[in-house]
Coordinates of C-alpha atoms in Angstrom, one line a residue:
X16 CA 7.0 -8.9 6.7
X17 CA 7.6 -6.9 3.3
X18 CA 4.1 -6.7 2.2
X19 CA 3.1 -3.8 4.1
X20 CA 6.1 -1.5 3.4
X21 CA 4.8 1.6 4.9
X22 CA 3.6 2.4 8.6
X23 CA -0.1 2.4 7.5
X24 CA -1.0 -0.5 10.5
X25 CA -2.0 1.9 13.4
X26 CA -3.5 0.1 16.6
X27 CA -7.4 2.2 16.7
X28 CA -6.1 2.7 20.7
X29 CA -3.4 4.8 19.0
X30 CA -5.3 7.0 16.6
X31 CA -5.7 10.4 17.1
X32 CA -8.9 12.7 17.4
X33 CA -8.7 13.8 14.2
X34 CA -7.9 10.4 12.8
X35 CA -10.9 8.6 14.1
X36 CA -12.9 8.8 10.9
X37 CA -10.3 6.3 9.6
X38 CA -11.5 3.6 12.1
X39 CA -15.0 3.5 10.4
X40 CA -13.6 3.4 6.8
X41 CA -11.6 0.3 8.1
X42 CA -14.7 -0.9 9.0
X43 CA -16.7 0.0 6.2
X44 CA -14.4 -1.2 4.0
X45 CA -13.9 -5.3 5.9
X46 CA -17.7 -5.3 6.2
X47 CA -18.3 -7.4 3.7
X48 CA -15.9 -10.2 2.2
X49 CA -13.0 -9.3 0.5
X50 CA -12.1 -11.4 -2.4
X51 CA -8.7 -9.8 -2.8
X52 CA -5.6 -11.8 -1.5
X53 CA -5.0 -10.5 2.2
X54 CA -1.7 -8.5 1.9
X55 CA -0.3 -10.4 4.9
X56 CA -0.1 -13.5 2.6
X57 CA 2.9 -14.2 1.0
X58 CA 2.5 -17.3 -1.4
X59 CA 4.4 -20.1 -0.7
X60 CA 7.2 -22.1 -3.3
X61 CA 6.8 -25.0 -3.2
X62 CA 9.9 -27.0 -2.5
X63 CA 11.9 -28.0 -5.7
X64 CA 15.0 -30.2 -6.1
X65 CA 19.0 -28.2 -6.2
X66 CA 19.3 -27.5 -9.7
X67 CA 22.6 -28.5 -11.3
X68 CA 23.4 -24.6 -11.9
X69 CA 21.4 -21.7 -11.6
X70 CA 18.4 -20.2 -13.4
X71 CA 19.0 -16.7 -14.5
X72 CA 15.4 -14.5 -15.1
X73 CA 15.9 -10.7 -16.4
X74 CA 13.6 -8.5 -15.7
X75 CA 13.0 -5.5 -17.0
X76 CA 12.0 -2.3 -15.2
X77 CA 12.4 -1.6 -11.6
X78 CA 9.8 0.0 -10.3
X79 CA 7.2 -1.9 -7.7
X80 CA 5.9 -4.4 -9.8
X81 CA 9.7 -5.2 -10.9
X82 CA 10.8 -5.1 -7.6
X83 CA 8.0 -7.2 -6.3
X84 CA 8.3 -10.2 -9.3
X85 CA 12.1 -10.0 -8.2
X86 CA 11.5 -10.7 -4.7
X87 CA 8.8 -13.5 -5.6
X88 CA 11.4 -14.9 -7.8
X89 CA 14.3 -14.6 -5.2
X90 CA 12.0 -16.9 -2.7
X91 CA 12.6 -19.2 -5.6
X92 CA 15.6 -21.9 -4.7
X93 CA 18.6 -20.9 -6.7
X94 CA 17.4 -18.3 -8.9
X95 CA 19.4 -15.3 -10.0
X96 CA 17.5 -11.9 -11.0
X97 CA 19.5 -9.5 -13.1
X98 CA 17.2 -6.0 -13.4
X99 CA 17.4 -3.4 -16.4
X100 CA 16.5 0.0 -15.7
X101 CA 16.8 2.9 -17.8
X102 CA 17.3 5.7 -15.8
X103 CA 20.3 5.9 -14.0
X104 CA 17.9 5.6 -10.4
X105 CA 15.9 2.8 -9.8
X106 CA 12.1 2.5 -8.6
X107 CA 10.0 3.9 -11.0
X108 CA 6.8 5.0 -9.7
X109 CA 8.0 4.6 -6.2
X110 CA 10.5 7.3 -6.4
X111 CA 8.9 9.6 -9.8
X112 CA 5.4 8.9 -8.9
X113 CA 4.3 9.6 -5.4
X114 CA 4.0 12.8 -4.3
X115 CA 7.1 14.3 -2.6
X116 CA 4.8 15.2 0.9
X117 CA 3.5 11.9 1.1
X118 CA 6.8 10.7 3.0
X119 CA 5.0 7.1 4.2
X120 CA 4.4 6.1 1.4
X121 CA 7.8 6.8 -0.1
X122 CA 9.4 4.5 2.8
X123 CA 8.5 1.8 0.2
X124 CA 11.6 2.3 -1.6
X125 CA 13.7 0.7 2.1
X126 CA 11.4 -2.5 1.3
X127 CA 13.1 -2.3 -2.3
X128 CA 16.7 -1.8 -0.4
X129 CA 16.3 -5.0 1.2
X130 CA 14.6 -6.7 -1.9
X131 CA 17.8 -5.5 -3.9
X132 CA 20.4 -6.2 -1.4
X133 CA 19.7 -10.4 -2.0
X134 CA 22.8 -11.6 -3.5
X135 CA 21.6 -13.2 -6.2
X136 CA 19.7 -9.8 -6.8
X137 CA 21.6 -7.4 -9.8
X138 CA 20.7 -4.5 -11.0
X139 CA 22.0 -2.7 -14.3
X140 CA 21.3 1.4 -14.5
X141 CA 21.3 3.5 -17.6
X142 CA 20.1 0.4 -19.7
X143 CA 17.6 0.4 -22.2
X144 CA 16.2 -2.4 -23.3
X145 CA 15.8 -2.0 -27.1
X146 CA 18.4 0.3 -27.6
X147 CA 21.5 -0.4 -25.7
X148 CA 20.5 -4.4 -26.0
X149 CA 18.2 -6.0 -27.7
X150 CA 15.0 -8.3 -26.5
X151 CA 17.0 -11.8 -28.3
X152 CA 20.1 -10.9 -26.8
X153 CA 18.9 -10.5 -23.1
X154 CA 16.7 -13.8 -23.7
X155 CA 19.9 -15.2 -25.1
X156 CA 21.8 -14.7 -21.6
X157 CA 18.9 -15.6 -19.9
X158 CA 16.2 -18.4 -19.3
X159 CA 13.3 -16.4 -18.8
X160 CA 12.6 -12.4 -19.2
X161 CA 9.9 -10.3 -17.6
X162 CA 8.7 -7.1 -18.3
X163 CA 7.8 -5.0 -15.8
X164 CA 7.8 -2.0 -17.8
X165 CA 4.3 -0.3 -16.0
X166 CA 2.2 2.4 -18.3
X167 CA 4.1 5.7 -18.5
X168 CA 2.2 6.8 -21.1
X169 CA -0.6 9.2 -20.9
X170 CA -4.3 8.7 -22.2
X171 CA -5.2 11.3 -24.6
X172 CA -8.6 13.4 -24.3
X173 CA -8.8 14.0 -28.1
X174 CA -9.7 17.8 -28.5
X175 CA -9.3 20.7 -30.1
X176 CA -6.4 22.4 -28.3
X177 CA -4.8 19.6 -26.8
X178 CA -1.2 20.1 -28.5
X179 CA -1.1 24.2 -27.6
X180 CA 1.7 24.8 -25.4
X181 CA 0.3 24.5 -22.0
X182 CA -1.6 21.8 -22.1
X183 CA 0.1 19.1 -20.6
X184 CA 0.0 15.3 -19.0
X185 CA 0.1 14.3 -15.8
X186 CA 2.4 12.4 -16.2
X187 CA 4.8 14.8 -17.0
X188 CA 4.0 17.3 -14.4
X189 CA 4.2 14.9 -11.8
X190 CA 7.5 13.5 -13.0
X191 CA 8.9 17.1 -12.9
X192 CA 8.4 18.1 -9.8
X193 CA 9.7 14.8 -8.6
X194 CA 13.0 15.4 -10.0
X195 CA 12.4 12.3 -13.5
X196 CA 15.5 13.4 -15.4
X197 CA 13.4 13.7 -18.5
X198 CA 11.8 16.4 -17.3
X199 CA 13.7 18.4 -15.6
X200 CA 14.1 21.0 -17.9
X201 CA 10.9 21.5 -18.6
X202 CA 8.8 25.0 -18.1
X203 CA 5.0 25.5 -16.8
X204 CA 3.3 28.8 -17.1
X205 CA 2.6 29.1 -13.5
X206 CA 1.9 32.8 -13.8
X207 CA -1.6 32.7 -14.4
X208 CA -3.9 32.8 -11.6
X209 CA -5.6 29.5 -12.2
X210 CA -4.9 26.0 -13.1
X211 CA -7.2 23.4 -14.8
X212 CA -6.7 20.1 -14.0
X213 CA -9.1 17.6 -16.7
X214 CA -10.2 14.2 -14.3
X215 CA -10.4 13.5 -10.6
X216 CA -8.8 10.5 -9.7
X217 CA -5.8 10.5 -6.6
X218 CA -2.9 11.7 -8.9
X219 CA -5.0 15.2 -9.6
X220 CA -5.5 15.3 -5.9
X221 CA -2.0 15.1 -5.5
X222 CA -0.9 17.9 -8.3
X223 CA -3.7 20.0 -6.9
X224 CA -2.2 20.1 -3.3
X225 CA 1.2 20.3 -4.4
X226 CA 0.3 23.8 -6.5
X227 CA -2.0 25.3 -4.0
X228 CA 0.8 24.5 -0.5
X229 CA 2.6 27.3 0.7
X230 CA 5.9 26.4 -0.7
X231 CA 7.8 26.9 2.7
X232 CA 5.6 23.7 3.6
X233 CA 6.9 22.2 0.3
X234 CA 10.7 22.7 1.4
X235 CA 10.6 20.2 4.1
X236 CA 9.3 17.3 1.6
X237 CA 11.5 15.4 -1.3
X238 CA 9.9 17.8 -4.4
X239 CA 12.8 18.7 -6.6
X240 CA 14.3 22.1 -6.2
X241 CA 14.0 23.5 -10.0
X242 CA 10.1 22.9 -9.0
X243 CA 10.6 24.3 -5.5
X244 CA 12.1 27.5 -7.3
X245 CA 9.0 27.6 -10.0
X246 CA 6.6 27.3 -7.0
X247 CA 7.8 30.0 -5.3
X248 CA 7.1 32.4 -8.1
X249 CA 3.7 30.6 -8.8
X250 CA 1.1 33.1 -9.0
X251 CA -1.6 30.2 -8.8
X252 CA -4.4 31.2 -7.1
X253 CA -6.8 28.5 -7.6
X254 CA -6.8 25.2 -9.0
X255 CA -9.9 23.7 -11.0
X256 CA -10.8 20.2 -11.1
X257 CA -12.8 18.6 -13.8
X258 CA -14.8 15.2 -13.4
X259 CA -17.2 14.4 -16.2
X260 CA -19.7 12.6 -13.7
X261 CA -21.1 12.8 -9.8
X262 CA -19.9 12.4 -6.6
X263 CA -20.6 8.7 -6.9
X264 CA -18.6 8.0 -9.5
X265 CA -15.5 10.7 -8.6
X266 CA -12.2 8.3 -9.4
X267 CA -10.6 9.9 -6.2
X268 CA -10.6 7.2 -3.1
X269 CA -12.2 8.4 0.3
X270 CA -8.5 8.0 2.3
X271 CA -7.2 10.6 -0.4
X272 CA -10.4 13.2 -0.5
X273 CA -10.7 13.0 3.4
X274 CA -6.9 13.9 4.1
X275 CA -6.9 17.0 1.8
X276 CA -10.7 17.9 3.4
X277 CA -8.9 17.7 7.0
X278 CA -5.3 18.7 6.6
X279 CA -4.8 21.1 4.0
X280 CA -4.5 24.5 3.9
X281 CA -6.0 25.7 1.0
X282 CA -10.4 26.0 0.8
X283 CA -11.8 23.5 -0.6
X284 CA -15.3 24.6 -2.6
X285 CA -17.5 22.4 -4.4
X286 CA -20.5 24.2 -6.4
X287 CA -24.2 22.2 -3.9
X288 CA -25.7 22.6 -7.8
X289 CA -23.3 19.7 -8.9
X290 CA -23.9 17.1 -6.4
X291 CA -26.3 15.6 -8.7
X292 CA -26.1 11.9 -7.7
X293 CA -27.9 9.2 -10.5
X294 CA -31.2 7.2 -10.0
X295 CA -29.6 3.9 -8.8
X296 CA -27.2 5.5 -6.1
X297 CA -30.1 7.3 -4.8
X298 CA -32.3 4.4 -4.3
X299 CA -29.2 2.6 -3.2
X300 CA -28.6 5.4 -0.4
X301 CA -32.4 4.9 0.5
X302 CA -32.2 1.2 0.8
X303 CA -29.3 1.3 2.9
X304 CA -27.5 -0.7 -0.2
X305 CA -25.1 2.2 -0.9
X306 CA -20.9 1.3 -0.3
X307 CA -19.5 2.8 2.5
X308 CA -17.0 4.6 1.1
X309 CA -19.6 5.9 -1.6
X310 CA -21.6 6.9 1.0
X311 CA -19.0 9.3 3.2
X312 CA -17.7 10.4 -0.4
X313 CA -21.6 11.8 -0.9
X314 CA -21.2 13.4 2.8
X315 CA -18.0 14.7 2.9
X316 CA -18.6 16.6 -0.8
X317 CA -21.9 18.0 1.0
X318 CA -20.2 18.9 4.0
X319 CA -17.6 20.7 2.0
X320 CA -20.7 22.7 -0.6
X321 CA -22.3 23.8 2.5
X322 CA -20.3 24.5 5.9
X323 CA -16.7 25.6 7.0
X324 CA -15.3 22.0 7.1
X325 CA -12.9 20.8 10.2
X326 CA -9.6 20.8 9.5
X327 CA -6.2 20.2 11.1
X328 CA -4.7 22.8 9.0
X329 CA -3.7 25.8 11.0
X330 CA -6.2 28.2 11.1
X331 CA -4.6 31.5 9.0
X332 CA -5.6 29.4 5.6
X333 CA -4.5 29.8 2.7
X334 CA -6.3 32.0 0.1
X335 CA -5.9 29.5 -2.4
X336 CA -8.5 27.6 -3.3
X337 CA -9.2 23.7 -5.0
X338 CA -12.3 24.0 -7.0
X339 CA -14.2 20.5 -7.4
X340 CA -16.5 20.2 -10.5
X341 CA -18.5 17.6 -11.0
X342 CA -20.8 16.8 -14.8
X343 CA -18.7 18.5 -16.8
X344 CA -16.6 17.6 -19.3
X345 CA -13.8 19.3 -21.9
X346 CA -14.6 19.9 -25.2
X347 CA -11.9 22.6 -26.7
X348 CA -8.8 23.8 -25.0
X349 CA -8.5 27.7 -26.4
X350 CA -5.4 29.8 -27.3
X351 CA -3.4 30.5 -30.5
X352 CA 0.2 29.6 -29.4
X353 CA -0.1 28.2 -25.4
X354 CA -3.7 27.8 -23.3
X355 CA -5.3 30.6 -21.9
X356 CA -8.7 28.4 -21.5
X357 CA -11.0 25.7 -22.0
X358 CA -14.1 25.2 -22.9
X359 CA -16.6 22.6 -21.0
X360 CA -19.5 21.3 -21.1
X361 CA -22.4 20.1 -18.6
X362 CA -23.1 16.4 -18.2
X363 CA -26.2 14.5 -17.0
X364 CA -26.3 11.0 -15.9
X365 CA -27.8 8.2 -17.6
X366 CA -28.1 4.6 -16.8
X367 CA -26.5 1.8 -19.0
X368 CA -27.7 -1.3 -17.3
X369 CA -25.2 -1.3 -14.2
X370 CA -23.0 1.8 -14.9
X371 CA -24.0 5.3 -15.1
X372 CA -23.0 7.3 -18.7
X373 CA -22.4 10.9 -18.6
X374 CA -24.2 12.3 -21.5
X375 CA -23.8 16.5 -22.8
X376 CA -26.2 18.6 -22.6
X377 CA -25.2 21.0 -24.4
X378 CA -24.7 23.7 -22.3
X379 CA -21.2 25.1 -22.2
X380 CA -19.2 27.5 -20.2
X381 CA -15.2 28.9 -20.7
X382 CA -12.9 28.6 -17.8
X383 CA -9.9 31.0 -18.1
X384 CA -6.6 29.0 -17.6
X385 CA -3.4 29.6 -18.1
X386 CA -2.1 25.8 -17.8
X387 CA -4.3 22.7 -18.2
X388 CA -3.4 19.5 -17.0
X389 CA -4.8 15.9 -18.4
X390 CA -5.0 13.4 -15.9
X391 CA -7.2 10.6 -17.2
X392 CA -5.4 7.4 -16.8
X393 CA -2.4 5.8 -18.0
X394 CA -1.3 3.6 -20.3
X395 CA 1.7 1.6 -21.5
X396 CA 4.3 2.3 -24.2
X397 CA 5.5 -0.4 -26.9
X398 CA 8.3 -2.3 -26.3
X399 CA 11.5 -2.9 -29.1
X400 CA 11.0 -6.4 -30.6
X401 CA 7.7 -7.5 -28.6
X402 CA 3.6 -7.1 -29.6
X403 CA 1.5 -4.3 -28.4
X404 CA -1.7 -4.6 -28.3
X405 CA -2.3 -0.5 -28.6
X406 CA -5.9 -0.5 -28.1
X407 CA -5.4 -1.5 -24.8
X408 CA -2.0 -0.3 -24.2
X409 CA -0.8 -3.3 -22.9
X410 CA 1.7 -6.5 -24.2
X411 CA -0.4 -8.8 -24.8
X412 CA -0.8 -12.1 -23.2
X413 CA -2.2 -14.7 -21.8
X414 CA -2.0 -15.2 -17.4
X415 CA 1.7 -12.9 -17.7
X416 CA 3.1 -15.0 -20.7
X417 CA 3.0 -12.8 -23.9
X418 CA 1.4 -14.1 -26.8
X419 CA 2.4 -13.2 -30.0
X420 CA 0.0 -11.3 -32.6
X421 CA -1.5 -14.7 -34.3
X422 CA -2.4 -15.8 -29.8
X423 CA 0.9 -18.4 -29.7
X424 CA 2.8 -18.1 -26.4
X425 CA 6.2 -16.6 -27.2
X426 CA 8.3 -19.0 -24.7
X427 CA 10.3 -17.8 -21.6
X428 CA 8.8 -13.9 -22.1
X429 CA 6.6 -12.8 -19.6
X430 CA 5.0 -9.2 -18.1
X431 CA 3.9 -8.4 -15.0
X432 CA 2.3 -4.8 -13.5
X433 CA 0.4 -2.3 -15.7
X434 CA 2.0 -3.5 -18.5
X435 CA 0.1 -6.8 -17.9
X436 CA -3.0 -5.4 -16.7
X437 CA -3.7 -1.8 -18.6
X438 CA -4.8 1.4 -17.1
X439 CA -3.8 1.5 -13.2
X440 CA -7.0 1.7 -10.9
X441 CA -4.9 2.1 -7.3
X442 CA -1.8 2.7 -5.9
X443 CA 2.2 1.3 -5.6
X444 CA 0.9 -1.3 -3.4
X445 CA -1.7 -2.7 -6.2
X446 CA 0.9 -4.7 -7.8
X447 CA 2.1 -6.3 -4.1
X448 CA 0.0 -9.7 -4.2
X449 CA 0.2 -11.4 -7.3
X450 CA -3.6 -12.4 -8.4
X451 CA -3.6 -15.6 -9.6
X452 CA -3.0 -15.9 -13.1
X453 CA 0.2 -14.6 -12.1
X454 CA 1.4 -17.2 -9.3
X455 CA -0.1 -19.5 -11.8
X456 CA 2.8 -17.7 -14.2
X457 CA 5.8 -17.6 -11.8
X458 CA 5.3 -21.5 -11.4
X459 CA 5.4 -21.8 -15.1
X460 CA 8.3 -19.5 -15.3
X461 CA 10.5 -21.5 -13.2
X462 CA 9.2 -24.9 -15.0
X463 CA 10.0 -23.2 -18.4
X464 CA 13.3 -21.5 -17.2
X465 CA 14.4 -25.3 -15.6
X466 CA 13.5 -26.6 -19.2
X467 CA 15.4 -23.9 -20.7
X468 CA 18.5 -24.8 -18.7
X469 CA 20.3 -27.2 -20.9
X470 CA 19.5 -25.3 -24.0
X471 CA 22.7 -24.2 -25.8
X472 CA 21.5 -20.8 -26.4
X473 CA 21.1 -19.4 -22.8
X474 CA 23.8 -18.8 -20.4
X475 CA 23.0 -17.8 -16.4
X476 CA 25.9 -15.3 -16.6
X477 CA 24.9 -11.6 -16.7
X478 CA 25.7 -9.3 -20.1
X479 CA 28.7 -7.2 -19.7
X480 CA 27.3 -4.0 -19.3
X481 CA 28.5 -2.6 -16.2
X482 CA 26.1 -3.0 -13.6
X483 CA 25.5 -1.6 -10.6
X484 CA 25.0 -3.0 -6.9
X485 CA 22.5 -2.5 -4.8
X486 CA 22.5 0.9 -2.6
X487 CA 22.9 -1.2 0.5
X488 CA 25.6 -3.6 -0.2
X489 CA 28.5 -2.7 1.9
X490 CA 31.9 -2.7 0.7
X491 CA 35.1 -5.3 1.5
X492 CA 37.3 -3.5 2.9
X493 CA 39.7 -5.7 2.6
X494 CA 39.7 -5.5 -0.6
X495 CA 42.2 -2.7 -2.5
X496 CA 40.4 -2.1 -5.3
X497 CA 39.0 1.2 -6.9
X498 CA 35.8 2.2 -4.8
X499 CA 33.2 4.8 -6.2
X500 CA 30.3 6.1 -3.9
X501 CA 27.0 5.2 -5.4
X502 CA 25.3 9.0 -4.9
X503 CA 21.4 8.0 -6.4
X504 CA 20.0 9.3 -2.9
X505 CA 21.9 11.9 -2.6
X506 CA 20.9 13.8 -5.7
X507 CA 17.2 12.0 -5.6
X508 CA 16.5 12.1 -1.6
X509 CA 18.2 15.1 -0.7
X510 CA 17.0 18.0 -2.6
X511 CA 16.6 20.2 0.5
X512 CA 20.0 20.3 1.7
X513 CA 18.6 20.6 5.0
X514 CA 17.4 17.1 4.6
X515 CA 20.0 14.5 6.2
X516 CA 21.6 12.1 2.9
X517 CA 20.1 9.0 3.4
X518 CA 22.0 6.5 6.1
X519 CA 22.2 3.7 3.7
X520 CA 24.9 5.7 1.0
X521 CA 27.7 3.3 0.6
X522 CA 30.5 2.4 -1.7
X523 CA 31.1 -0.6 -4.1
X524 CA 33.8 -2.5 -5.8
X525 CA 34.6 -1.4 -9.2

């Protein structure tokens, strides 16, 4: 079964005392019908007649939304998938984006292992796709391409102050201490005694945790070791986060809020004048209409403004601190050359039909800070040769098949992933089951790639550009030919060196 990659199914006979609050937000959350594809499902080819020669499909990316259109496609009967990735490590999110303690999740990339070790699976590292080849000449060599390219980019918050040294994306910060080569040489003023960190959604939950855990903690996880070394000089005392609106409407998911709440070690303190909740949740919560998960959100935040919560952390905690701040939003980041502050003002909520607006006030307070981090969403960067539709931040198209800027389909391309969609709402596992434009889209992809086959122009073979096998294909050693030792998880699994290289490092033909 590969569509549950990580050991998140836990018979409730198993769970622990302090994991039983999990069994009711299973509950809660299958309580009412859920429209969503069940994970479990995997959708089913349907059976097609052996082509004369094989359909080639690049694709182009390889993080989960690559690696999942890859193994839809490789279902497919005689379909070869040649991958592109830039950096010389495959994975993308999977391996720069998740935090380096959550070590379940991370498993995902052994589902991408066996994904890539298909045989008519390639993958090409150190390619990019505009610059080292071009978007005709891959289509060229191929009958279909799909870009799977996901939003790297960060969303903006359009202030004064935001280009001051200092004030930074999440993006960034979370790619450097995950060892991105792009960022490794980067520098963050961790000597000031407090951290800002602008939105509330999982990924500042994650870069809050990671500044405020004792780094002796931090050692035993995957976090790079230049960001190890930073964090043990960190004189980060407290980190601030910043959500423009309530409780109700915080962007962080219950799972995420209730595992820091319970396990870490640093105090968590949330101000009981902010827990403001709008008109409609509150006659919602008095109906007995209210979510679930809305509803423990509105508890837990409580329970945190007003008692000594329970925890599983051991009990000398730490004397840092996560600050949660709720109607209040940035207006200026302050400082001449780098960011010793920022300036924010206090919200209230007002109703727009079903959503709830946060609206100033007026009333404004300064925060000192000697690093502020942006963490608003995300969105996609444009691609050599194809439309972007920049408002959005996504290609555009039309169910995965990219239109072109007067609306025509532009044949054989198609996207798939946060590239497809816009701003990410979820995690790596968001981009598992297809909705159903795009199974819709991988039929017409193999109809238009069989169509495609006898055209002059395209060739199944793979451009010569030196690619590189899958982590987990052993070699023949029967064979006498030059062998080099593929070392990506080695030198991106293995920081700690007390951390045991990875059992699947093995050698390939050259």
């Amino acid at each position: 079964m590969s569509a549950c990659p990580v050991d998140a199914i836990v018979p409730h006979t198993k769970l622990l005392p302090a994991q039983r609050e999990y069994e009711q937000i299973n509950a809660d959350f299958y309580r009412d019908a859920n429209p969503r594809t069940p994970l479990a499902l995997i959708p089913i080819s349907p059976t097609k007649r052996p082509a004369p020669e094989p359909l080639s499909v690049a694709v182009v990316g390889s993080g989960p939304a690559a690696m999942y259109v890859a193994d839809e496609l490789l279902k497919q009967r005689d379909i070869h998938v040649n991958v592109f990735e830039r950096l010389s490590s495959p994975y993308g999110l999977a391996r720069y984006g998740v935090a380096p303690d959550h070590q379940s999740t991370r498993k995902v990339a052994d589902l991408f292992d066996h994904i890539a070790a298909h045989p008519h699976f390639r993958l090409s590292r150190g390619v990019d796709v505009g610059v080292d080849i071009s978007h005709a000449d891959i289509l060229r060599k191929h009958n279909a391409v799909v870009y799977a390219v996901g939003a790297s980019a960060d969303r903006r918050l359009d202030i004064v102050g935001e280009d001051l040294d200092g004030s930074v994306a999440a993006t960034e910060f979370v790619a450097w201490y995950n060892g991105h080569p792009d960022f490794v040489d980067k520098k963050y003023n961790l000597d000031h005694k407090r951290v800002v960190i602008v939105g509330n959604g999982n990924v500042a939950l994650d870069m809050a945790r990671i500044l405020t855990t004792p780094p002796d903690e931090l050692a035993s996880t995957s976090i790079a070791p230049h960001a190890l070394a930073a964090l043990r000089t960190s004189k980060v005392e407290e980190v601030v986060i910043l959500g423009r609106r309530g409780v109700a409407q915080a962007a962080y998911t219950l799972p995420e809020i209730l595992g820091l709440a319970r396990k870490h070690s640093a105090h968590l303190v949330v101000d009981p004048g902010e827990l403001h909740i709008d008109e409609a949740t509150a006659n919602d919560r008095a109906n007995g209409t209210l979510r679930p998960s809305v509803e423990r959100k509105l508890d837990l935040a409580n329970e945190i403004a007003t008692t000594e919560i329970a925890t599983t952390a051991p009990p000398e905690r730490s004397q840092r601190r996560i600050v949660f701040r709720y109607l209040v939003s940035p207006t200026e980041i302050l400082g001449t050359n780098s960011v010793n502050g920022i300036v924010v003002e206090r919200n209230a909520l007002v109703a727009e039909g079903s959503r709830v607006r946060a609206v100033g006030t007026g009333q404004k307070e300064t925060i000192e800070a000697g690093l502020v981090i942006r963490s608003v969403g995300y969105r996609g960067r444009t691609q050599t040769d194809l439309p972007f539709d920049d408002s959005l931040g996504v290609i555009p198209n039309s169910g995965g098949r990219v239109t072109g800027h007067d609306g025509d389909i532009l044949p054989a391309v198609y996207v798939a992933g946060w590239i497809k969609r816009g701003l990410p709402d979820s995690s790596v596992q968001t981009n598992r089951v297809p909705r159903k434009p795009s199974t819709i889209s991988l039929r017409t992809l193999t109809s238009e790639s069989s169509q495609r086959r006898g055209c002059t122009c395209c060739r199944t073979s793979t451009p010569q550009l030196a690619p590189t096998r899958s982590p987990r294909l052993k070699p023949d050693r029967t064979r006498k030919s030059a062998v080099s030792i593929n070392l990506i998880d080695t030198a991106d699994f293995c920081f700690n060196r007390r951390v045991k290289p990875r059992s699947y490092l093995r050698a390939r033909q050259v």
